[in-house]
mmCIF file of C-alpha atoms in Angstrom:
data_model
loop_
_atom_site.group_PDB
_atom_site.id
_atom_site.type_symbol
_atom_site.label_atom_id
_atom_site.label_comp_id
_atom_site.label_asym_id
_atom_site.label_seq_id
_atom_site.Cartn_x
_atom_site.Cartn_y
_atom_site.Cartn_z
ATOM 1 C CA MET R 1 -1.131 -47.142 45.898
ATOM 2 C CA ALA R 2 -4.247 -48.948 44.594
ATOM 3 C CA ALA R 3 -6.554 -46.339 46.059
ATOM 4 C CA VAL R 4 -4.604 -43.538 44.427
ATOM 5 C CA GLU R 5 -4.709 -45.511 40.983
ATOM 6 C CA ILE R 6 -8.411 -45.927 41.388
ATOM 7 C CA THR R 7 -8.876 -42.226 42.260
ATOM 8 C CA LEU R 8 -6.916 -41.081 39.178
ATOM 9 C CA HIS R 9 -9.154 -43.199 37.016
ATOM 10 C CA LEU R 10 -12.284 -41.809 38.531
ATOM 11 C CA PHE R 11 -11.170 -38.226 38.529
ATOM 12 C CA PRO R 12 -8.876 -37.531 35.638
ATOM 13 C CA ASP R 13 -8.858 -33.754 36.335
ATOM 14 C CA LEU R 14 -6.566 -34.607 39.278
ATOM 15 C CA LEU R 15 -3.775 -35.466 36.790
ATOM 16 C CA PRO R 16 -1.630 -32.555 35.611
ATOM 17 C CA ALA R 17 -2.951 -30.762 32.330
ATOM 18 C CA SER R 18 0.428 -31.247 30.754
ATOM 19 C CA TYR R 19 0.160 -35.039 31.400
ATOM 20 C CA ARG R 20 -3.425 -35.285 30.014
ATOM 21 C CA GLU R 21 -2.395 -33.555 26.767
ATOM 22 C CA ARG R 22 0.197 -36.224 25.946
ATOM 23 C CA PHE R 23 -2.664 -38.251 24.916
ATOM 24 C CA ALA R 24 -4.956 -38.036 21.739
ATOM 25 C CA MET R 25 -7.641 -35.268 21.662
ATOM 26 C CA HIS R 26 -6.761 -33.886 25.103
ATOM 27 C CA GLY R 27 -6.846 -37.031 26.687
ATOM 28 C CA VAL R 28 -10.498 -38.029 25.939
ATOM 29 C CA GLU R 29 -9.985 -41.629 26.918
ATOM 30 C CA LEU R 30 -9.122 -40.610 30.280
ATOM 31 C CA TYR R 31 -12.565 -39.503 30.597
ATOM 32 C CA HIS R 32 -14.248 -41.944 28.087
ATOM 33 C CA PRO R 33 -12.313 -45.106 28.072
ATOM 34 C CA GLY R 34 -12.306 -46.743 24.731
ATOM 35 C CA ILE R 35 -13.874 -44.025 22.835
ATOM 36 C CA LEU R 36 -11.050 -44.042 20.251
ATOM 37 C CA GLU R 37 -11.802 -47.650 19.460
ATOM 38 C CA THR R 38 -15.511 -46.715 18.312
ATOM 39 C CA THR R 39 -14.602 -43.420 16.450
ATOM 40 C CA PRO R 40 -13.831 -43.664 12.863
ATOM 41 C CA ILE R 41 -10.650 -41.815 11.769
ATOM 42 C CA ARG R 42 -12.762 -39.544 9.467
ATOM 43 C CA GLY R 43 -14.814 -38.737 12.655
ATOM 44 C CA VAL R 44 -14.397 -36.946 15.894
ATOM 45 C CA PRO R 45 -14.573 -38.416 19.409
ATOM 46 C CA LEU R 46 -17.372 -36.654 21.245
ATOM 47 C CA PRO R 47 -17.644 -35.182 23.680
ATOM 48 C CA LEU R 48 -14.493 -33.193 23.247
ATOM 49 C CA MET R 49 -12.450 -32.453 26.261
ATOM 50 C CA VAL R 50 -12.478 -28.776 25.656
ATOM 51 C CA ARG R 51 -13.147 -26.609 28.673
ATOM 52 C CA PRO R 52 -14.555 -23.060 28.787
ATOM 53 C CA HIS R 53 -11.566 -20.619 28.390
ATOM 54 C CA LEU R 54 -11.170 -17.429 30.410
ATOM 55 C CA GLY R 55 -7.667 -15.823 30.071
ATOM 56 C CA PRO R 56 -5.261 -14.225 27.597
ATOM 57 C CA PRO R 57 -5.619 -14.519 23.794
ATOM 58 C CA PRO R 58 -3.865 -17.662 21.956
ATOM 59 C CA ALA R 59 -0.301 -17.187 20.845
ATOM 60 C CA ASP R 60 0.545 -20.118 18.610
ATOM 61 C CA LEU R 61 3.353 -18.282 16.848
ATOM 62 C CA LYS R 62 5.059 -17.861 20.115
ATOM 63 C CA GLU R 63 4.610 -21.568 20.924
ATOM 64 C CA LEU R 64 6.212 -22.483 17.566
ATOM 65 C CA GLY R 65 9.213 -20.213 18.564
ATOM 66 C CA LEU R 66 8.546 -17.468 15.687
ATOM 67 C CA ALA R 67 7.487 -14.750 17.831
ATOM 68 C CA PRO R 68 9.258 -13.541 21.205
ATOM 69 C CA SER R 69 7.627 -14.627 24.456
ATOM 70 C CA ASP R 70 7.571 -11.019 25.680
ATOM 71 C CA GLU R 71 5.597 -9.629 22.795
ATOM 72 C CA ASP R 72 2.446 -8.188 24.505
ATOM 73 C CA TYR R 73 0.567 -6.276 21.784
ATOM 74 C CA ASP R 74 -2.331 -8.898 21.776
ATOM 75 C CA VAL R 75 -2.508 -8.912 25.581
ATOM 76 C CA ARG R 76 -2.766 -5.128 25.616
ATOM 77 C CA CYS R 77 -5.661 -5.246 23.171
ATOM 78 C CA TYR R 78 -7.406 -8.282 24.711
ATOM 79 C CA SER R 79 -6.562 -8.682 28.426
ATOM 80 C CA ARG R 80 -9.142 -11.460 28.614
ATOM 81 C CA ILE R 81 -10.854 -13.822 26.137
ATOM 82 C CA SER R 82 -13.881 -15.726 27.079
ATOM 83 C CA LEU R 83 -14.672 -18.800 25.065
ATOM 84 C CA PRO R 84 -17.653 -20.904 26.116
ATOM 85 C CA SER R 85 -18.050 -24.602 25.883
ATOM 86 C CA ASP R 86 -21.165 -26.726 25.798
ATOM 87 C CA SER R 87 -21.716 -30.303 26.751
ATOM 88 C CA LEU R 88 -20.207 -31.602 23.560
ATOM 89 C CA GLY R 89 -17.011 -29.425 23.915
ATOM 90 C CA LEU R 90 -18.283 -27.087 21.194
ATOM 91 C CA PRO R 91 -17.984 -23.371 21.281
ATOM 92 C CA ASN R 92 -21.535 -22.296 22.326
ATOM 93 C CA PRO R 93 -22.666 -20.516 25.240
ATOM 94 C CA THR R 94 -25.766 -22.670 25.960
ATOM 95 C CA GLU R 95 -27.095 -26.086 24.974
ATOM 96 C CA MET R 96 -29.174 -25.825 21.689
ATOM 97 C CA ASP R 97 -31.543 -28.548 20.511
ATOM 98 C CA ARG R 98 -32.212 -26.654 17.152
ATOM 99 C CA SER R 99 -30.670 -23.942 15.198
ATOM 100 C CA ASP R 100 -31.726 -21.618 12.531
ATOM 101 C CA ILE R 101 -28.058 -21.137 11.247
ATOM 102 C CA LEU R 102 -25.311 -23.638 11.740
ATOM 103 C CA MET R 103 -21.857 -22.455 11.614
ATOM 104 C CA LEU R 104 -19.447 -25.154 10.449
ATOM 105 C CA GLY R 105 -15.464 -24.809 10.678
ATOM 106 C CA ASP R 106 -12.160 -25.438 12.324
ATOM 107 C CA SER R 107 -10.173 -23.308 14.628
ATOM 108 C CA PHE R 108 -11.313 -20.050 12.820
ATOM 109 C CA GLY R 109 -14.811 -21.112 13.629
ATOM 110 C CA VAL R 110 -13.786 -21.755 17.144
ATOM 111 C CA ALA R 111 -12.298 -18.282 17.413
ATOM 112 C CA ALA R 112 -15.720 -17.002 16.135
ATOM 113 C CA GLY R 113 -17.172 -18.418 19.080
ATOM 114 C CA THR R 114 -15.780 -16.000 21.705
ATOM 115 C CA ALA R 115 -18.359 -14.519 24.228
ATOM 116 C CA GLU R 116 -15.997 -11.759 25.182
ATOM 117 C CA PRO R 117 -15.114 -9.906 23.075
ATOM 118 C CA PRO R 118 -18.176 -10.849 21.164
ATOM 119 C CA GLY R 119 -17.148 -12.963 18.120
ATOM 120 C CA LEU R 120 -18.983 -13.752 15.020
ATOM 121 C CA ARG R 121 -21.354 -16.312 16.375
ATOM 122 C CA SER R 122 -22.884 -13.997 18.867
ATOM 123 C CA ARG R 123 -22.919 -11.017 16.640
ATOM 124 C CA LEU R 124 -24.418 -12.953 13.852
ATOM 125 C CA ALA R 125 -27.328 -14.093 16.262
ATOM 126 C CA GLU R 126 -27.610 -10.622 17.581
ATOM 127 C CA VAL R 127 -27.928 -8.831 14.091
ATOM 128 C CA THR R 128 -30.078 -11.459 12.427
ATOM 129 C CA GLY R 129 -32.442 -12.406 15.460
ATOM 130 C CA GLN R 130 -31.629 -16.076 14.759
ATOM 131 C CA VAL R 131 -30.382 -19.114 16.632
ATOM 132 C CA VAL R 132 -26.846 -19.831 15.397
ATOM 133 C CA PHE R 133 -24.993 -22.986 16.559
ATOM 134 C CA ASN R 134 -21.289 -23.114 16.256
ATOM 135 C CA LEU R 135 -20.382 -26.557 15.110
ATOM 136 C CA SER R 136 -16.611 -25.847 14.788
ATOM 137 C CA VAL R 137 -13.424 -28.059 16.154
ATOM 138 C CA ALA R 138 -9.861 -26.877 15.878
ATOM 139 C CA ALA R 139 -7.525 -28.688 13.465
ATOM 140 C CA ILE R 140 -9.952 -31.310 11.979
ATOM 141 C CA GLY R 141 -10.255 -30.459 8.093
ATOM 142 C CA PRO R 142 -13.056 -30.662 5.637
ATOM 143 C CA VAL R 143 -13.361 -34.434 6.057
ATOM 144 C CA ARG R 144 -14.293 -34.394 9.700
ATOM 145 C CA GLU R 145 -16.245 -31.511 9.359
ATOM 146 C CA GLU R 146 -18.580 -33.142 6.879
ATOM 147 C CA TRP R 147 -18.797 -36.105 9.563
ATOM 148 C CA LEU R 148 -19.786 -33.581 12.182
ATOM 149 C CA LEU R 149 -22.415 -32.076 9.906
ATOM 150 C CA ASP R 150 -23.706 -35.582 9.138
ATOM 151 C CA LYS R 151 -23.720 -36.806 12.857
ATOM 152 C CA VAL R 152 -24.415 -33.525 14.786
ATOM 153 C CA GLY R 153 -25.317 -30.727 12.507
ATOM 154 C CA PHE R 154 -28.256 -31.839 10.514
ATOM 155 C CA GLU R 155 -29.779 -33.032 13.839
ATOM 156 C CA LYS R 156 -30.181 -29.323 14.746
ATOM 157 C CA ASN R 157 -32.455 -28.895 11.646
ATOM 158 C CA PRO R 158 -30.889 -25.873 10.503
ATOM 159 C CA ASP R 159 -32.310 -23.514 7.677
ATOM 160 C CA CYS R 160 -28.668 -22.851 6.583
ATOM 161 C CA VAL R 161 -25.241 -24.203 6.804
ATOM 162 C CA VAL R 162 -22.508 -21.459 6.851
ATOM 163 C CA TRP R 163 -19.340 -23.168 6.240
ATOM 164 C CA LEU R 164 -16.231 -21.298 7.128
ATOM 165 C CA PHE R 165 -13.370 -22.427 4.807
ATOM 166 C CA TYR R 166 -10.059 -21.575 5.925
ATOM 167 C CA ALA R 167 -7.648 -21.126 3.180
ATOM 168 C CA GLY R 168 -4.642 -22.728 5.213
ATOM 169 C CA ASN R 169 -4.877 -26.457 6.213
ATOM 170 C CA ASP R 170 -8.477 -26.784 5.283
ATOM 171 C CA ALA R 171 -7.300 -26.745 1.705
ATOM 172 C CA THR R 172 -4.228 -28.930 1.994
ATOM 173 C CA GLN R 173 -4.707 -31.347 4.926
ATOM 174 C CA SER R 174 -8.204 -32.778 3.978
ATOM 175 C CA ILE R 175 -6.938 -36.043 2.678
ATOM 176 C CA GLU R 176 -5.129 -37.129 6.011
ATOM 177 C CA PRO R 177 -7.921 -39.356 7.290
ATOM 178 C CA LEU R 178 -8.324 -40.907 3.860
ATOM 179 C CA ILE R 179 -4.600 -41.726 3.719
ATOM 180 C CA HIS R 180 -4.923 -43.563 7.026
ATOM 181 C CA GLU R 181 -7.834 -45.459 5.663
ATOM 182 C CA HIS R 182 -5.973 -46.239 2.579
ATOM 183 C CA ASN R 183 -3.159 -47.714 5.050
ATOM 184 C CA GLY R 184 -5.824 -49.971 6.775
ATOM 185 C CA LEU R 185 -6.211 -47.734 9.782
ATOM 186 C CA ASN R 186 -9.822 -47.084 10.270
ATOM 187 C CA THR R 187 -10.091 -45.750 13.881
ATOM 188 C CA TRP R 188 -8.619 -43.209 15.973
ATOM 189 C CA ALA R 189 -7.261 -46.098 18.345
ATOM 190 C CA GLU R 190 -5.380 -47.619 15.363
ATOM 191 C CA VAL R 191 -3.889 -44.257 14.088
ATOM 192 C CA TYR R 192 -2.991 -42.996 17.504
ATOM 193 C CA ALA R 193 -1.955 -46.296 19.282
ATOM 194 C CA ASP R 194 1.151 -44.731 20.684
ATOM 195 C CA ARG R 195 -1.018 -41.623 22.288
ATOM 196 C CA ARG R 196 -3.471 -43.748 24.351
ATOM 197 C CA PRO R 197 -3.533 -43.793 28.206
ATOM 198 C CA PRO R 198 -1.782 -46.710 29.871
ATOM 199 C CA PHE R 199 -3.605 -49.308 32.019
ATOM 200 C CA LEU R 200 -1.874 -47.909 35.133
ATOM 201 C CA LEU R 201 -1.617 -44.190 35.410
ATOM 202 C CA LEU R 202 0.425 -43.697 38.606
ATOM 203 C CA PRO R 203 3.618 -45.497 37.594
ATOM 204 C CA ASP R 204 3.427 -43.801 34.171
ATOM 205 C CA LEU R 205 2.764 -40.316 35.854
ATOM 206 C CA VAL R 206 5.843 -41.055 38.237
ATOM 207 C CA ARG R 207 8.006 -42.261 35.377
ATOM 208 C CA GLU R 208 7.068 -39.113 33.520
ATOM 209 C CA GLY R 209 8.021 -36.915 36.377
ATOM 210 C CA LEU R 210 11.371 -38.670 36.958
ATOM 211 C CA SER R 211 12.542 -38.896 33.452
ATOM 212 C CA SER R 212 14.977 -36.260 32.304
ATOM 213 C CA ARG R 213 14.180 -34.727 29.048
ATOM 214 C CA PRO R 214 16.877 -32.524 27.782
ATOM 215 C CA GLN R 215 15.565 -29.430 26.240
ATOM 216 C CA ALA R 216 16.315 -28.910 22.506
ATOM 217 C CA SER R 217 18.155 -25.806 21.918
ATOM 218 C CA ALA R 218 15.703 -23.251 20.811
ATOM 219 C CA GLN R 219 16.264 -21.433 17.476
ATOM 220 C CA ALA R 220 16.155 -17.498 17.733
ATOM 221 C CA THR R 221 12.767 -15.998 17.186
ATOM 222 C CA LEU R 222 12.175 -13.741 14.227
ATOM 223 C CA PRO R 223 11.647 -10.124 14.373
ATOM 224 C CA GLY R 224 8.226 -9.943 12.763
ATOM 225 C CA PHE R 225 7.021 -7.922 9.740
ATOM 226 C CA ARG R 226 6.515 -4.281 10.436
ATOM 227 C CA PHE R 227 2.825 -3.194 9.982
ATOM 228 C CA ARG R 228 1.867 0.559 10.133
ATOM 229 C CA LEU R 229 -0.964 0.886 12.460
ATOM 230 C CA ALA R 230 -3.633 3.777 11.907
ATOM 231 C CA ASP R 231 -1.791 5.930 14.444
ATOM 232 C CA GLY R 232 1.285 5.930 12.341
ATOM 233 C CA SER R 233 3.220 3.556 14.796
ATOM 234 C CA PHE R 234 4.642 0.186 13.684
ATOM 235 C CA GLN R 235 3.695 -3.102 15.160
ATOM 236 C CA PRO R 236 5.388 -6.264 14.176
ATOM 237 C CA ILE R 237 3.261 -9.177 13.125
ATOM 238 C CA TRP R 238 4.165 -12.769 12.392
ATOM 239 C CA PHE R 239 3.186 -15.284 9.833
ATOM 240 C CA LEU R 240 2.903 -19.113 9.719
ATOM 241 C CA PRO R 241 5.664 -20.503 7.755
ATOM 242 C CA GLU R 242 3.142 -23.100 5.985
ATOM 243 C CA CYS R 243 0.861 -20.393 4.994
ATOM 244 C CA LEU R 244 3.675 -18.321 3.505
ATOM 245 C CA ARG R 245 5.046 -21.134 1.318
ATOM 246 C CA GLN R 246 1.519 -22.021 -0.028
ATOM 247 C CA LEU R 247 1.139 -18.271 -0.921
ATOM 248 C CA SER R 248 3.598 -18.823 -3.612
ATOM 249 C CA TRP R 249 1.644 -21.657 -5.392
ATOM 250 C CA ASN R 250 0.040 -20.667 -8.665
ATOM 251 C CA ARG R 251 -3.495 -21.600 -9.545
ATOM 252 C CA GLU R 252 -2.351 -24.717 -11.508
ATOM 253 C CA ARG R 253 -0.504 -26.068 -8.646
ATOM 254 C CA TRP R 254 -3.428 -25.518 -6.289
ATOM 255 C CA GLU R 255 -5.866 -27.166 -8.544
ATOM 256 C CA ALA R 256 -3.588 -30.413 -8.927
ATOM 257 C CA ASP R 257 -3.383 -30.541 -5.048
ATOM 258 C CA LEU R 258 -4.916 -33.444 -3.647
ATOM 259 C CA GLY R 259 -6.002 -31.811 -0.619
ATOM 260 C CA TRP R 260 -7.899 -28.909 -2.521
ATOM 261 C CA ARG R 261 -9.261 -31.358 -4.912
ATOM 262 C CA ASN R 262 -10.676 -33.457 -2.119
ATOM 263 C CA THR R 263 -12.173 -30.552 -0.414
ATOM 264 C CA ARG R 264 -13.832 -29.582 -3.663
ATOM 265 C CA GLU R 265 -15.597 -33.157 -3.810
ATOM 266 C CA ILE R 266 -16.737 -32.667 -0.283
ATOM 267 C CA PHE R 267 -18.426 -29.417 -0.976
ATOM 268 C CA LYS R 268 -20.175 -31.076 -4.009
ATOM 269 C CA ARG R 269 -21.564 -33.677 -1.624
ATOM 270 C CA VAL R 270 -22.548 -31.511 1.065
ATOM 271 C CA ARG R 271 -24.376 -29.284 -1.415
ATOM 272 C CA LYS R 272 -26.316 -32.317 -2.417
ATOM 273 C CA LYS R 273 -26.876 -33.345 1.267
ATOM 274 C CA CYS R 274 -28.119 -29.822 2.069
ATOM 275 C CA ALA R 275 -30.409 -29.791 -1.156
ATOM 276 C CA ASP R 276 -31.976 -33.074 -0.124
ATOM 277 C CA ARG R 277 -32.895 -31.539 3.165
ATOM 278 C CA ASN R 278 -34.094 -28.335 1.830
ATOM 279 C CA VAL R 279 -31.274 -26.479 3.695
ATOM 280 C CA LYS R 280 -29.416 -23.623 2.338
ATOM 281 C CA LEU R 281 -25.552 -23.826 2.002
ATOM 282 C CA LEU R 282 -23.237 -20.812 2.229
ATOM 283 C CA VAL R 283 -19.596 -21.258 1.963
ATOM 284 C CA VAL R 284 -17.280 -18.477 3.252
ATOM 285 C CA TYR R 285 -13.604 -18.047 2.280
ATOM 286 C CA LEU R 286 -11.286 -16.914 5.064
ATOM 287 C CA PRO R 287 -7.900 -15.824 3.915
ATOM 288 C CA THR R 288 -4.745 -16.610 5.830
ATOM 289 C CA LYS R 289 -3.181 -13.741 7.677
ATOM 290 C CA SER R 290 -0.426 -13.641 5.152
ATOM 291 C CA GLN R 291 -2.778 -13.463 2.158
ATOM 292 C CA ALA R 292 -4.496 -10.479 3.581
ATOM 293 C CA TYR R 293 -1.662 -8.769 5.077
ATOM 294 C CA LEU R 294 1.634 -9.266 3.166
ATOM 295 C CA PRO R 295 1.005 -6.642 0.661
ATOM 296 C CA HIS R 296 0.451 -4.146 3.751
ATOM 297 C CA VAL R 297 3.732 -4.828 5.823
ATOM 298 C CA GLU R 298 7.051 -3.383 4.993
ATOM 299 C CA ALA R 299 8.623 -5.498 2.310
ATOM 300 C CA ASP R 300 11.560 -7.693 3.614
ATOM 301 C CA ALA R 301 12.413 -10.348 1.127
ATOM 302 C CA GLN R 302 14.891 -12.020 3.352
ATOM 303 C CA LEU R 303 12.747 -12.083 6.428
ATOM 304 C CA LEU R 304 9.851 -13.567 4.344
ATOM 305 C CA LEU R 305 12.162 -16.235 2.963
ATOM 306 C CA SER R 306 13.603 -16.969 6.685
ATOM 307 C CA THR R 307 10.050 -17.320 7.956
ATOM 308 C CA ALA R 308 8.728 -19.614 5.164
ATOM 309 C CA GLN R 309 11.698 -21.855 5.794
ATOM 310 C CA ARG R 310 11.317 -22.034 9.513
ATOM 311 C CA LEU R 311 10.014 -25.387 10.724
ATOM 312 C CA TRP R 312 10.620 -26.745 7.149
ATOM 313 C CA GLN R 313 13.275 -29.094 6.078
ATOM 314 C CA GLU R 314 13.306 -28.198 2.242
ATOM 315 C CA THR R 315 15.085 -25.163 0.898
ATOM 316 C CA ILE R 316 13.054 -22.832 -1.066
ATOM 317 C CA GLU R 317 14.707 -22.378 -4.389
ATOM 318 C CA GLY R 318 15.219 -19.247 -6.288
ATOM 319 C CA GLY R 319 16.241 -16.737 -3.589
ATOM 320 C CA ALA R 320 14.461 -14.267 -1.478
ATOM 321 C CA GLU R 321 13.368 -11.757 -4.036
ATOM 322 C CA ALA R 322 12.006 -14.396 -6.450
ATOM 323 C CA PHE R 323 10.097 -16.071 -3.585
ATOM 324 C CA GLN R 324 8.648 -12.678 -2.300
ATOM 325 C CA SER R 325 7.459 -11.883 -5.998
ATOM 326 C CA GLU R 326 5.820 -15.281 -6.360
ATOM 327 C CA ALA R 327 4.067 -14.917 -3.023
ATOM 328 C CA LEU R 328 2.708 -11.474 -3.831
ATOM 329 C CA GLU R 329 1.596 -12.544 -7.394
ATOM 330 C CA ASN R 330 -0.019 -15.777 -6.408
ATOM 331 C CA ARG R 331 -1.491 -14.914 -2.981
ATOM 332 C CA ASN R 332 -5.100 -14.919 -4.350
ATOM 333 C CA ALA R 333 -4.553 -17.911 -6.450
ATOM 334 C CA LEU R 334 -6.497 -20.278 -4.295
ATOM 335 C CA GLU R 335 -9.466 -17.747 -3.699
ATOM 336 C CA LYS R 336 -9.835 -17.309 -7.299
ATOM 337 C CA SER R 337 -9.965 -21.127 -7.722
ATOM 338 C CA PHE R 338 -12.466 -21.377 -4.845
ATOM 339 C CA MET R 339 -14.766 -18.698 -6.161
ATOM 340 C CA ASP R 340 -14.734 -19.991 -9.729
ATOM 341 C CA PHE R 341 -15.446 -23.439 -8.297
ATOM 342 C CA CYS R 342 -18.416 -22.484 -6.342
ATOM 343 C CA ALA R 343 -19.716 -20.454 -9.222
ATOM 344 C CA ARG R 344 -19.478 -23.412 -11.505
ATOM 345 C CA GLU R 345 -21.173 -25.753 -9.049
ATOM 346 C CA GLY R 346 -23.987 -23.482 -8.138
ATOM 347 C CA ILE R 347 -22.713 -23.212 -4.486
ATOM 348 C CA ALA R 348 -23.378 -19.887 -2.739
ATOM 349 C CA ALA R 349 -20.147 -18.230 -1.659
ATOM 350 C CA CYS R 350 -18.718 -15.090 -0.433
ATOM 351 C CA SER R 351 -15.132 -14.066 0.813
ATOM 352 C CA ALA R 352 -13.746 -12.249 3.857
ATOM 353 C CA THR R 353 -10.677 -11.137 1.971
ATOM 354 C CA PRO R 354 -12.015 -7.788 0.678
ATOM 355 C CA CYS R 355 -13.235 -6.615 4.080
ATOM 356 C CA ILE R 356 -10.077 -7.744 5.915
ATOM 357 C CA GLU R 357 -7.900 -6.057 3.206
ATOM 358 C CA GLU R 358 -9.778 -2.895 3.802
ATOM 359 C CA LEU R 359 -8.856 -3.006 7.463
ATOM 360 C CA ALA R 360 -5.285 -3.557 6.482
ATOM 361 C CA ARG R 361 -5.318 -0.541 4.162
ATOM 362 C CA ALA R 362 -6.607 1.503 7.033
ATOM 363 C CA GLY R 363 -3.778 0.264 9.372
ATOM 364 C CA ILE R 364 -6.134 -1.957 11.506
ATOM 365 C CA LEU R 365 -5.273 -5.422 12.485
ATOM 366 C CA GLY R 366 -8.125 -8.102 11.870
ATOM 367 C CA PHE R 367 -5.783 -11.012 13.106
ATOM 368 C CA LEU R 368 -3.769 -11.520 16.233
ATOM 369 C CA ALA R 369 -0.244 -10.275 16.015
ATOM 370 C CA THR R 370 1.370 -13.367 17.447
ATOM 371 C CA ASP R 371 -1.226 -15.910 16.524
ATOM 372 C CA THR R 372 -2.526 -17.472 13.106
ATOM 373 C CA HIS R 373 -6.169 -16.666 13.941
ATOM 374 C CA TRP R 374 -8.599 -13.648 13.452
ATOM 375 C CA GLN R 375 -10.020 -11.652 16.281
ATOM 376 C CA GLU R 376 -13.278 -9.821 16.759
ATOM 377 C CA ILE R 377 -12.293 -6.959 14.504
ATOM 378 C CA GLY R 378 -11.715 -9.161 11.612
ATOM 379 C CA GLN R 379 -14.938 -10.979 12.232
ATOM 380 C CA GLU R 380 -16.950 -7.805 12.666
ATOM 381 C CA ALA R 381 -15.547 -6.714 9.296
ATOM 382 C CA LEU R 382 -17.184 -9.849 7.884
ATOM 383 C CA LEU R 383 -20.512 -9.482 9.433
ATOM 384 C CA ALA R 384 -22.112 -7.163 6.819
ATOM 385 C CA THR R 385 -20.924 -9.269 3.844
ATOM 386 C CA LEU R 386 -22.199 -12.351 5.640
ATOM 387 C CA VAL R 387 -25.684 -11.044 6.424
ATOM 388 C CA ASP R 388 -26.103 -9.655 2.891
ATOM 389 C CA ALA R 389 -25.279 -13.237 1.444
ATOM 390 C CA LEU R 390 -27.825 -14.779 3.978
ATOM 391 C CA VAL R 391 -30.494 -12.191 2.935
ATOM 392 C CA ASN R 392 -29.749 -13.048 -0.716
ATOM 393 C CA LEU R 393 -30.331 -16.709 0.086
ATOM 394 C CA GLY R 394 -33.701 -15.960 1.660
ATOM 395 C CA VAL R 395 -32.403 -17.212 5.088
ATOM 396 C CA VAL R 396 -32.387 -13.703 6.738
ATOM 397 C CA ASP R 397 -35.194 -11.091 6.388
ATOM 398 C CA GLU R 398 -34.397 -8.087 3.986
ATOM 399 C CA ASP R 399 -34.620 -5.612 6.980
ATOM 400 C CA ARG R 400 -31.826 -7.159 8.866
ATOM 401 C CA ARG R 401 -29.250 -6.002 6.189
ATOM 402 C CA MET R 402 -26.586 -3.719 7.917
ATOM 403 C CA GLN R 403 -26.221 -0.080 6.783
#
């Protein structure tokens, strides 16, 4: 038994993946014991335990019980997704000591790192002829993105930082690490004390296997919103409930939101850090799928309300028709606040919304149907706008503009 225990500690890959995922950051402490004790909560434990992926596209809206498990549109479009991973677990195909352009973001930045089909990182490198390093980690938020830029990004000596700002949890959840600090929890080990590996793995693994865990009764999946494709057929697509609820927020509510207020302060700090290093900064607004596509699906106020209230304990007041009206009226409120803020602070910015909405009007999906994230069609739509912005900043040569 002792030999088995020692073997599991020496070779954590022998543990079932589902068991490793019980622990914080994909079980990083199984590979690097004690790393959470030295990682500040506003930081990220590196290296990440993220392996290269070769397989079907993600489907988080199936995992959340919103879309049916047998919906196969995304798999038919993308039978195989290849996502590389470097020695730090970042979505890069090779090790890079330096970069011309540093791409910073969350899971939308990770999605931009696909090698097959070619994602935004590889296409930007191809079109500009520059070295593009992808410094993106899923679900970390602007506080930790700033930390990554300080600790990893600036060490690459970039000429420009391209910050992919996702209009979902990048705006609202940026204060989470600061709340932990306010409560006296300063490291990952303190915050995630209940998600650290035990001293003895084998007994815990056996106990895990023997314990009976009754499955919670699953709610019925939702039918999805009917989106007319270019060929005239209809394809259901699903939206993340949290993003739908936020879509109804007006500008006043957004500008009072603590998360968005904190993100604005981070942008101002990073602007100064970049200027002090003679590094250009470009912030790119990435809309949620619901912001870009809600006006282009068949109207269904009751489905909209039902989706928005899924996974949420509070009832949305006012009824389905009122909520639909507010969502459509206010869907661009955060973007307007973002663009006005950047203009006021002298921060170079551009938005992916116009080019993705152009896809929507043409009956083309720029996002996966059963996932929150964009795919290579949406990323390709942004490319010309992004290259133009980089040319205007003097980062990319004029002759690299796309016709």
